[in-house]
Coordinates of C-alpha atoms and ligand atoms in Angstrom, one line a residue:
Chain A
M275 CA 58.5 54.9 -56.7
A276 CA 59.4 52.9 -59.9
Y277 CA 57.1 50.0 -59.4
G278 CA 54.3 52.2 -58.7
A279 CA 51.2 50.5 -57.2
A280 CA 52.8 47.2 -57.3
I281 CA 54.4 47.8 -53.7
P282 CA 51.9 48.0 -51.1
F283 CA 52.3 50.8 -48.6
L284 CA 52.8 48.8 -45.4
T285 CA 53.4 45.2 -45.4
F286 CA 53.8 43.0 -42.4
E287 CA 55.3 39.7 -43.4
D288 CA 55.0 36.7 -40.8
V289 CA 55.6 39.3 -37.8
S290 CA 55.6 37.6 -34.4
Y291 CA 56.6 39.4 -31.2
R292 CA 57.2 37.7 -27.7
M293 CA 57.1 39.1 -24.3
N294 CA 58.4 37.0 -21.4
G295 CA 58.4 33.8 -23.4
R296 CA 54.7 34.4 -24.6
L297 CA 53.9 35.1 -28.0
V298 CA 51.7 38.2 -28.0
L299 CA 51.5 38.1 -31.7
Q300 CA 51.9 35.2 -33.9
G301 CA 52.4 35.2 -37.9
V302 CA 50.7 38.5 -38.4
S303 CA 50.9 39.0 -42.5
F304 CA 48.9 41.7 -44.2
A305 CA 49.7 44.5 -47.0
L306 CA 47.7 47.8 -46.8
E307 CA 47.5 50.3 -49.6
Q308 CA 48.0 53.7 -49.7
G309 CA 44.5 55.5 -48.3
E310 CA 43.5 52.4 -46.6
T311 CA 42.2 51.9 -43.0
L312 CA 42.7 48.5 -41.6
V313 CA 40.7 48.5 -38.5
L314 CA 42.5 46.1 -35.9
L315 CA 39.3 44.5 -33.8
G316 CA 39.7 42.4 -31.2
R317 CA 39.2 41.7 -27.4
S318 CA 41.2 43.3 -24.8
G319 CA 44.7 41.8 -24.4
S320 CA 44.6 40.3 -28.0
G321 CA 47.7 42.4 -29.1
K322 CA 46.1 45.3 -30.9
T323 CA 48.6 47.8 -29.4
T324 CA 51.7 45.7 -29.7
A325 CA 50.9 45.3 -33.6
L326 CA 50.8 49.4 -33.8
R327 CA 54.1 49.8 -31.5
L328 CA 56.0 47.3 -34.0
V329 CA 55.2 49.6 -36.8
N330 CA 57.2 52.6 -35.4
R331 CA 59.6 50.4 -33.7
L332 CA 59.0 50.9 -30.1
L333 CA 59.3 47.0 -29.9
P334 CA 61.3 44.9 -32.3
P335 CA 59.8 41.7 -33.7
A336 CA 60.8 38.5 -32.5
S337 CA 60.6 37.5 -36.2
G338 CA 59.2 38.5 -39.4
K339 CA 59.6 41.7 -41.4
I340 CA 57.6 45.1 -41.7
F341 CA 58.0 47.2 -44.9
L342 CA 56.9 50.9 -45.1
E343 CA 56.9 52.0 -48.9
G344 CA 59.0 49.0 -49.8
Q345 CA 61.7 49.3 -47.1
D346 CA 62.2 47.1 -44.5
I347 CA 61.7 49.5 -41.3
A348 CA 64.5 47.5 -39.5
T349 CA 67.0 49.5 -42.0
L350 CA 65.5 52.7 -41.2
D351 CA 66.6 55.1 -38.6
P352 CA 63.8 54.8 -35.7
I353 CA 63.9 58.3 -34.9
A354 CA 63.2 59.5 -38.6
L355 CA 60.7 56.9 -38.9
R356 CA 58.7 57.8 -35.6
R357 CA 58.4 61.4 -37.0
R358 CA 57.0 60.4 -40.2
I359 CA 54.2 58.3 -38.5
G360 CA 51.4 59.9 -36.5
Y361 CA 50.6 58.0 -33.5
V362 CA 47.7 58.4 -31.1
I363 CA 48.4 56.3 -27.9
Q364 CA 45.8 54.5 -26.1
D365 CA 46.6 56.8 -23.0
V366 CA 46.7 60.0 -25.0
G367 CA 50.2 60.7 -23.1
L368 CA 50.1 64.5 -23.5
L369 CA 53.1 66.0 -21.7
P370 CA 51.7 67.4 -18.6
H371 CA 54.3 70.4 -18.2
W372 CA 53.4 71.5 -21.7
T373 CA 50.5 73.7 -23.0
I374 CA 48.3 72.1 -25.3
A375 CA 49.6 74.0 -28.3
K376 CA 53.0 73.0 -27.4
N377 CA 52.1 69.5 -27.0
V378 CA 50.4 69.7 -30.5
G379 CA 53.4 71.3 -32.2
L380 CA 55.7 68.9 -30.7
V381 CA 56.9 66.9 -33.9
P382 CA 57.0 69.9 -36.3
R383 CA 59.2 71.7 -33.7
L384 CA 61.6 68.7 -33.4
E385 CA 61.7 68.6 -37.2
G386 CA 62.8 72.3 -37.0
W387 CA 60.0 74.0 -38.9
P388 CA 59.9 77.7 -38.5
A389 CA 58.2 79.1 -35.5
A390 CA 55.6 80.9 -37.1
Q391 CA 54.7 78.0 -39.3
V392 CA 54.4 75.4 -36.3
E393 CA 51.9 78.2 -34.8
E394 CA 50.0 78.2 -37.8
R395 CA 49.7 74.6 -38.2
V396 CA 48.7 73.8 -34.7
N397 CA 45.8 76.6 -34.7
E398 CA 44.6 74.9 -38.0
L399 CA 44.9 71.6 -36.3
L400 CA 43.2 72.8 -32.8
R401 CA 40.3 74.3 -34.9
Q402 CA 40.0 70.8 -36.6
V403 CA 39.5 68.9 -33.7
D404 CA 37.1 71.4 -32.3
L405 CA 39.4 72.8 -29.6
P406 CA 39.4 76.8 -30.4
P407 CA 43.2 77.9 -30.0
E408 CA 42.1 80.9 -28.2
E409 CA 40.5 79.0 -25.7
Y410 CA 42.4 75.8 -25.3
G411 CA 45.9 76.5 -26.9
L412 CA 47.3 77.9 -23.7
R413 CA 45.8 75.3 -21.2
Y414 CA 47.7 72.5 -19.6
P415 CA 46.4 68.9 -20.3
H416 CA 45.3 68.9 -16.8
Q417 CA 42.9 71.8 -17.5
L418 CA 41.1 69.6 -19.9
S419 CA 38.3 67.1 -20.0
G420 CA 39.4 63.4 -20.9
G421 CA 37.7 63.6 -24.4
Q422 CA 39.4 67.1 -25.3
R423 CA 42.8 65.5 -24.2
Q424 CA 42.0 62.6 -26.6
R425 CA 41.1 65.3 -29.5
A426 CA 44.5 67.0 -28.4
G427 CA 46.3 63.6 -29.1
V428 CA 44.7 63.1 -32.2
A429 CA 45.6 66.7 -33.6
R430 CA 49.4 66.2 -32.2
A431 CA 49.3 62.8 -34.3
L432 CA 48.3 64.6 -37.4
A433 CA 50.8 67.5 -37.0
N434 CA 53.6 66.3 -39.4
R435 CA 51.2 65.3 -42.2
S436 CA 52.0 61.9 -41.8
K437 CA 51.0 59.5 -44.6
L438 CA 50.7 56.7 -42.0
L439 CA 48.6 57.0 -38.6
L440 CA 48.4 54.6 -36.1
F441 CA 45.4 55.1 -33.9
D442 CA 44.8 53.4 -30.7
E443 CA 41.3 53.7 -29.8
P444 CA 41.3 57.5 -30.5
F445 CA 37.7 58.3 -29.9
G446 CA 37.1 55.9 -26.9
A447 CA 36.4 58.8 -24.5
L448 CA 34.1 60.9 -26.4
D449 CA 30.6 61.4 -26.6
P450 CA 28.9 59.8 -29.6
I451 CA 28.2 63.4 -31.3
T452 CA 31.8 64.4 -31.1
R453 CA 32.9 60.8 -31.9
H454 CA 30.7 61.0 -35.2
E455 CA 32.2 64.2 -36.0
L456 CA 35.5 63.4 -35.7
Q457 CA 34.9 59.8 -37.5
R458 CA 33.3 62.1 -40.5
Q459 CA 36.6 64.4 -40.4
F460 CA 38.9 61.4 -40.3
L461 CA 37.0 59.9 -43.3
D462 CA 37.2 63.3 -45.3
L463 CA 41.0 63.6 -44.3
R464 CA 41.9 60.0 -45.1
D465 CA 39.9 60.5 -48.8
R466 CA 41.4 63.8 -49.3
L467 CA 45.1 63.0 -48.7
G468 CA 45.3 59.3 -49.1
I469 CA 46.6 58.6 -45.8
A470 CA 46.9 55.3 -44.7
S471 CA 45.9 54.0 -41.1
L472 CA 46.1 51.2 -38.6
F473 CA 42.9 51.9 -36.5
V474 CA 42.5 50.1 -33.3
T475 CA 39.1 49.7 -31.9
H476 CA 36.7 47.5 -29.6
D477 CA 33.7 49.1 -31.3
V478 CA 32.1 47.1 -34.1
S479 CA 30.3 50.0 -35.4
E480 CA 33.0 52.3 -35.7
A481 CA 34.9 49.3 -37.2
L482 CA 32.3 49.0 -39.9
Q483 CA 32.2 52.7 -40.6
L484 CA 35.9 53.8 -40.8
G485 CA 37.5 50.4 -42.2
T486 CA 38.1 49.7 -45.7
R487 CA 39.4 46.5 -44.4
I488 CA 38.8 44.9 -41.0
G489 CA 41.2 42.3 -39.3
L490 CA 40.2 40.2 -36.4
I491 CA 42.8 39.5 -33.8
E492 CA 42.4 36.8 -31.5
D493 CA 45.0 35.7 -29.1
G494 CA 48.0 37.1 -31.3
K495 CA 46.8 36.0 -34.5
L496 CA 45.3 38.2 -37.2
G497 CA 42.4 36.4 -39.6
E498 CA 41.9 37.0 -42.9
L499 CA 41.3 40.8 -43.7
M500 CA 37.6 41.5 -44.6
T501 CA 36.0 44.4 -46.1
P502 CA 33.0 45.8 -44.0
D503 CA 30.4 43.9 -46.0
E504 CA 32.1 40.7 -45.8
F505 CA 32.5 41.2 -42.1
L506 CA 28.8 41.6 -41.7
K507 CA 28.3 38.5 -43.5
S508 CA 31.0 36.5 -41.7
E509 CA 30.3 33.3 -40.0
Q510 CA 33.7 33.3 -38.1
V511 CA 32.6 32.8 -34.4
E512 CA 34.7 35.6 -33.1
A513 CA 33.4 37.9 -36.0
R514 CA 29.5 36.9 -35.0
R515 CA 30.4 37.7 -31.5
F516 CA 31.4 41.4 -32.0
L517 CA 28.4 41.6 -34.4
D518 CA 26.1 40.2 -31.6
T519 CA 27.0 43.5 -29.7
L520 CA 25.2 45.8 -32.1
P521 CA 22.1 47.0 -30.7
V522 CA 20.1 46.6 -33.9
S523 CA 20.7 44.7 -37.1
P524 CA 23.8 46.8 -38.6
R525 CA 23.4 48.6 -42.0
R526 CA 26.3 50.0 -43.3
P527 CA 26.3 53.8 -43.0
E528 CA 26.8 55.6 -46.5
Chain B
M159 CA 86.7 92.6 23.8
I160 CA 85.9 89.1 24.3
W161 CA 82.6 89.6 22.6
R162 CA 84.2 91.7 19.5
S163 CA 86.6 88.5 19.0
L164 CA 84.0 85.7 19.3
L165 CA 81.8 87.8 16.8
R166 CA 84.4 87.8 14.5
D167 CA 85.2 84.1 14.7
I168 CA 81.6 83.4 14.2
G169 CA 81.6 85.5 10.8
V170 CA 84.7 83.9 9.6
L171 CA 83.6 80.3 10.7
T172 CA 80.2 80.7 9.2
A173 CA 81.7 81.8 6.0
E174 CA 84.0 79.0 5.9
H175 CA 81.0 76.7 7.1
I176 CA 79.1 77.8 3.9
F177 CA 81.9 77.5 1.7
L178 CA 82.5 73.6 2.9
V179 CA 78.8 73.0 2.5
G180 CA 78.4 74.8 -0.7
I181 CA 81.5 73.0 -2.6
A182 CA 80.5 69.8 -1.2
C183 CA 76.7 70.1 -2.3
L184 CA 77.5 71.6 -5.7
V185 CA 79.8 68.4 -6.4
A186 CA 77.3 65.9 -5.0
T187 CA 74.8 67.4 -7.0
V188 CA 76.6 67.3 -10.4
V189 CA 77.7 63.8 -9.8
G190 CA 74.5 62.6 -8.0
V191 CA 72.3 64.0 -11.1
A192 CA 74.8 62.6 -13.7
L193 CA 75.1 59.2 -11.8
G194 CA 71.3 59.1 -11.5
I195 CA 70.3 59.8 -15.1
A196 CA 73.1 57.2 -16.1
G197 CA 71.3 54.7 -13.6
T198 CA 68.0 55.2 -15.4
R199 CA 69.5 53.9 -18.2
N200 CA 71.3 51.3 -16.8
P201 CA 69.6 49.2 -14.1
R202 CA 72.9 47.6 -13.1
L203 CA 74.6 50.8 -12.5
R204 CA 71.5 52.1 -10.9
S205 CA 71.5 49.2 -8.2
V206 CA 75.2 49.6 -7.6
S207 CA 75.5 53.3 -7.0
L208 CA 72.6 53.3 -4.8
T209 CA 73.9 50.7 -2.9
V210 CA 77.1 52.2 -2.4
A211 CA 75.8 55.6 -1.6
S212 CA 73.5 54.0 0.8
I213 CA 76.2 52.1 2.7
L214 CA 78.4 55.3 2.7
Q215 CA 75.4 56.9 4.4
T216 CA 75.4 54.6 7.2
I217 CA 78.9 54.8 8.2
P218 CA 79.2 57.3 11.4
S219 CA 80.2 60.4 10.1
L220 CA 83.4 60.6 12.9
A221 CA 84.5 57.3 11.8
L222 CA 84.0 58.3 8.0
F223 CA 86.4 61.4 8.8
G224 CA 88.8 59.2 10.8
F225 CA 88.9 56.5 7.7
L226 CA 89.9 59.2 5.5
I227 CA 93.0 60.3 7.4
P228 CA 95.6 58.1 6.8
I229 CA 94.9 57.5 3.3
P230 CA 97.2 59.6 1.0
I231 CA 96.3 62.1 -1.4
I232 CA 92.7 62.4 -1.2
G233 CA 92.7 62.0 2.8
G234 CA 94.9 63.5 5.8
I235 CA 94.2 66.4 7.9
G236 CA 92.4 69.5 6.4
M237 CA 89.5 71.1 4.4
H238 CA 89.9 68.8 1.3
T239 CA 89.5 65.8 3.3
A240 CA 86.3 67.4 4.9
I241 CA 84.8 68.2 1.8
L242 CA 85.3 64.7 0.1
C243 CA 83.6 63.3 3.1
L244 CA 80.5 65.7 2.7
I245 CA 80.2 64.9 -0.9
L246 CA 80.4 61.3 0.2
Y247 CA 77.3 62.0 2.4
A248 CA 75.4 64.4 0.3
L249 CA 75.3 62.0 -2.8
L250 CA 72.6 59.8 -1.7
P251 CA 69.6 62.1 -1.4
V252 CA 70.6 63.7 -4.9
L253 CA 71.3 60.5 -6.6
R254 CA 68.2 58.6 -5.2
N255 CA 65.8 61.7 -5.9
T256 CA 67.2 61.9 -9.4
V257 CA 66.4 58.0 -10.1
V258 CA 63.1 58.2 -8.4
G259 CA 62.3 61.5 -10.2
I260 CA 63.0 60.3 -13.4
S261 CA 61.5 56.9 -13.3
E262 CA 58.1 58.4 -11.7
V263 CA 57.4 60.4 -15.1
D264 CA 54.3 59.7 -16.1
A265 CA 54.4 56.2 -18.3
P266 CA 52.4 57.6 -21.5
A267 CA 53.8 60.8 -21.5
R268 CA 57.3 59.3 -21.8
E269 CA 55.7 56.6 -24.4
A270 CA 54.3 59.3 -26.4
A271 CA 57.5 61.3 -26.5
V272 CA 59.4 58.2 -27.5
A273 CA 56.8 57.6 -30.1
M274 CA 56.9 61.0 -31.7
G275 CA 60.3 60.6 -32.3
M276 CA 62.3 62.2 -29.3
T277 CA 65.9 61.0 -29.3
G278 CA 67.2 59.9 -25.8
Q279 CA 68.9 63.6 -25.2
E280 CA 65.6 65.3 -26.2
L281 CA 63.6 63.0 -24.0
L282 CA 65.9 64.1 -21.0
R283 CA 65.9 67.5 -21.7
F284 CA 62.4 68.1 -22.6
V285 CA 60.7 65.5 -20.5
E286 CA 62.4 63.8 -18.1
L287 CA 64.7 66.5 -16.3
P288 CA 61.8 69.1 -16.4
L289 CA 59.4 66.6 -14.8
A290 CA 61.9 65.2 -12.3
A291 CA 62.8 68.5 -11.2
P292 CA 60.8 69.4 -8.3
T293 CA 61.8 65.8 -6.8
I294 CA 65.3 66.3 -7.7
M295 CA 65.4 69.7 -6.2
A296 CA 63.9 67.9 -3.1
G297 CA 67.1 65.9 -2.8
I298 CA 69.3 68.5 -3.2
R299 CA 67.3 70.5 -0.1
T300 CA 67.9 67.2 1.8
A301 CA 71.5 67.0 1.0
V302 CA 72.1 70.8 1.8
V303 CA 70.4 70.7 5.4
T304 CA 72.1 67.7 6.5
T305 CA 75.5 68.7 5.3
I306 CA 75.2 71.8 7.2
G307 CA 74.7 69.7 10.5
T308 CA 77.4 66.9 9.1
A309 CA 79.9 70.0 8.5
T310 CA 80.1 70.8 12.3
I311 CA 82.2 67.6 12.6
A312 CA 84.5 68.7 10.0
A313 CA 86.6 70.5 12.8
V314 CA 87.7 67.3 13.9
I315 CA 90.0 66.8 11.1
G316 CA 91.1 70.6 10.6
G317 CA 88.2 71.3 7.9
G318 CA 87.2 74.2 9.6
G319 CA 83.7 75.8 10.0
L320 CA 81.5 76.5 12.8
G321 CA 82.4 72.8 14.2
V322 CA 85.5 74.9 15.4
L323 CA 83.6 76.9 17.9
I324 CA 81.8 73.6 19.2
F325 CA 84.6 71.4 19.6
R326 CA 86.7 74.2 21.3
G327 CA 83.4 74.6 23.6
V328 CA 83.3 70.9 24.4
A329 CA 87.1 70.7 25.2
S330 CA 87.0 73.8 27.5
V331 CA 83.3 73.1 28.9
D332 CA 82.5 76.7 27.5
T333 CA 78.9 76.8 26.9
L334 CA 78.9 79.9 25.2
S335 CA 81.4 78.8 22.6
I336 CA 79.3 75.6 22.1
L337 CA 76.1 77.8 21.3
A338 CA 78.3 80.2 19.2
G339 CA 78.9 77.4 17.0
A340 CA 75.7 75.6 17.2
I341 CA 73.2 78.4 16.9
P342 CA 74.6 79.9 13.7
A343 CA 74.6 76.5 12.1
A344 CA 71.1 75.5 13.2
L345 CA 70.0 79.1 11.7
L346 CA 72.0 78.4 8.4
A347 CA 69.9 75.1 8.2
I348 CA 66.9 76.6 8.6
A349 CA 67.2 79.3 6.2
A350 CA 68.7 77.0 3.6
D351 CA 65.7 74.8 3.9
G352 CA 63.3 77.5 3.6
V353 CA 65.0 79.0 0.4
L354 CA 65.4 75.7 -1.3
N355 CA 61.8 74.8 -0.5
W356 CA 60.5 78.1 -1.9
V357 CA 62.5 77.2 -5.2
E358 CA 61.1 73.6 -5.1
R359 CA 57.6 74.8 -4.9
R360 CA 58.2 77.5 -7.9
I361 CA 59.4 74.5 -10.1
R362 CA 56.4 72.5 -9.2
T363 CA 53.6 75.1 -9.9
G364 CA 55.4 76.8 -12.4
R365 CA 54.0 74.4 -15.0
S366 CA 52.1 71.3 -14.3
G367 CA 49.9 71.7 -11.7
P368 CA 48.4 68.2 -10.6
R369 CA 49.4 65.3 -12.7
V370 CA 47.0 64.2 -15.1
Ligands
ATP129 N1 54.9 45.3 -20.7 C1 54.2 43.8 -20.8 N2 54.8 43.1 -19.9 C2 54.2 41.8 -20.0 N3 53.0 41.6 -21.0 C3 52.5 42.7 -21.5 C4 53.0 44.0 -21.5 N4 52.5 44.7 -22.5 C5 51.5 44.1 -22.6 N5 51.4 42.8 -22.4 C6 50.7 41.6 -23.0 O1 50.6 41.4 -24.1 C7 49.4 41.2 -24.7 C8 48.7 42.2 -25.7 O2 48.8 43.3 -25.2 P1 48.3 44.6 -26.0 O3 48.4 45.8 -25.2 O4 48.8 44.6 -27.4 O5 46.9 44.2 -25.8 P2 45.3 45.0 -26.6 O6 44.8 44.1 -27.5 O7 46.1 46.4 -26.9 O8 44.5 45.2 -25.4 P3 43.5 46.6 -25.5 O9 42.3 46.4 -26.0 O10 43.1 46.0 -23.7 O11 44.2 47.6 -25.0 C9 48.6 41.0 -23.4 O12 48.2 39.7 -22.9 C10 49.1 41.7 -22.6 O13 48.9 41.3 -21.0
MG130 MG1 46.0 48.4 -26.4

């Protein structure tokens, strides 16, 4: 891109969304650089999922603009846009009539990759999320545990080597050990490939660990973005409320 | 001698009956599924088509056959009027089950498919139709079984089929003739139900098992 780093990777400009006459998102603005992870932290119903769904045009904003690599997404073809964004939806949403392997290979197949390449990519991803393809590839979603399905959902989102990931509580149903492992892999992947992500979570320690910046959403309004260190020292009421949920006084893991 | 000719009548009329039902259900399936799909994209079309199909089904069949007789081109006496009538009856179960089957597709699965970048066509082909297939198949089964029964009335307007034997029997108080029409019709319905039920179960278990 001609302007190099001058153009942020993903920008929200005063974005609002209205559902049944009620403002679900209000004047949301932020800019995200390549390789950054913006954690959206907020209570249930605060508008986090809605914010993600605006990015891949599952929902149209009532007002405001969203730019991806300098392009107004409203001017892009929604199908092509969605295929270049990896999305882990909150309810996972694997196709029940497809095997895990077929689910994970969905976007590459839609994109017309050769079959052998799809298979190779699927196997690589399944190993990455600790679902060995020999054992899990040919199973159907209902033959997996909730956490295993969630990991398959993560693998599917990574399949097309997207530069932007939308993660809606992707590790919610996992035991702490597996979650920790996937969080580490996530950090590794992000740093290696410079992937930008919007990461939704309720979990403060996850937010502190994964976010390069943290944005609090309260009733559809996004506060100033904070680094994890700033967040820890924040005096904002909602931030304090979240920090108070931590069992011990938090220390940023290195 | 009487038996031989009766048997021949049964054979010919059963074939005719199957033909009537087959054509009617084939057309009803194509139209019903297409209309159902269109209805899931257009709420207005969906409510209008379901309402019309429901109303059609409440008209007593004898009356519907009667209504169509005086109408030029599409109506009149004969097999084509009978088939048209049967199509109108068979439409509702297919249409309704298509709409229900598609709208019952697991919402997160549908959302994920759209979010991953499926086009409307891909969504229909890879997700909605395969997942709705057992429900649609159940609608087709209902349509076929009821049409086999309704088609016996087609004889009234010269549509042929096993109804010919039944009406002949009624007119001449000949129980044998009534049974010669009614029993094959009943057997046909039972057989169709069994076969289509088997197909439906196969589609269902072939892939998903219980929904997640
Ligand atoms: N289809 C819908 N119709 C009406 N209101 C909706 C719909 N979807 C979401 N909402 C409302 O919009 C608001 C924001 O919802 P959203 O799903 O973005 O919340 P969230 O922050 O993701 O919550 P959670 O953490 O529980 O997933 C909520 O008040 C919700 O009730
Ligand atoms: Mg949500």
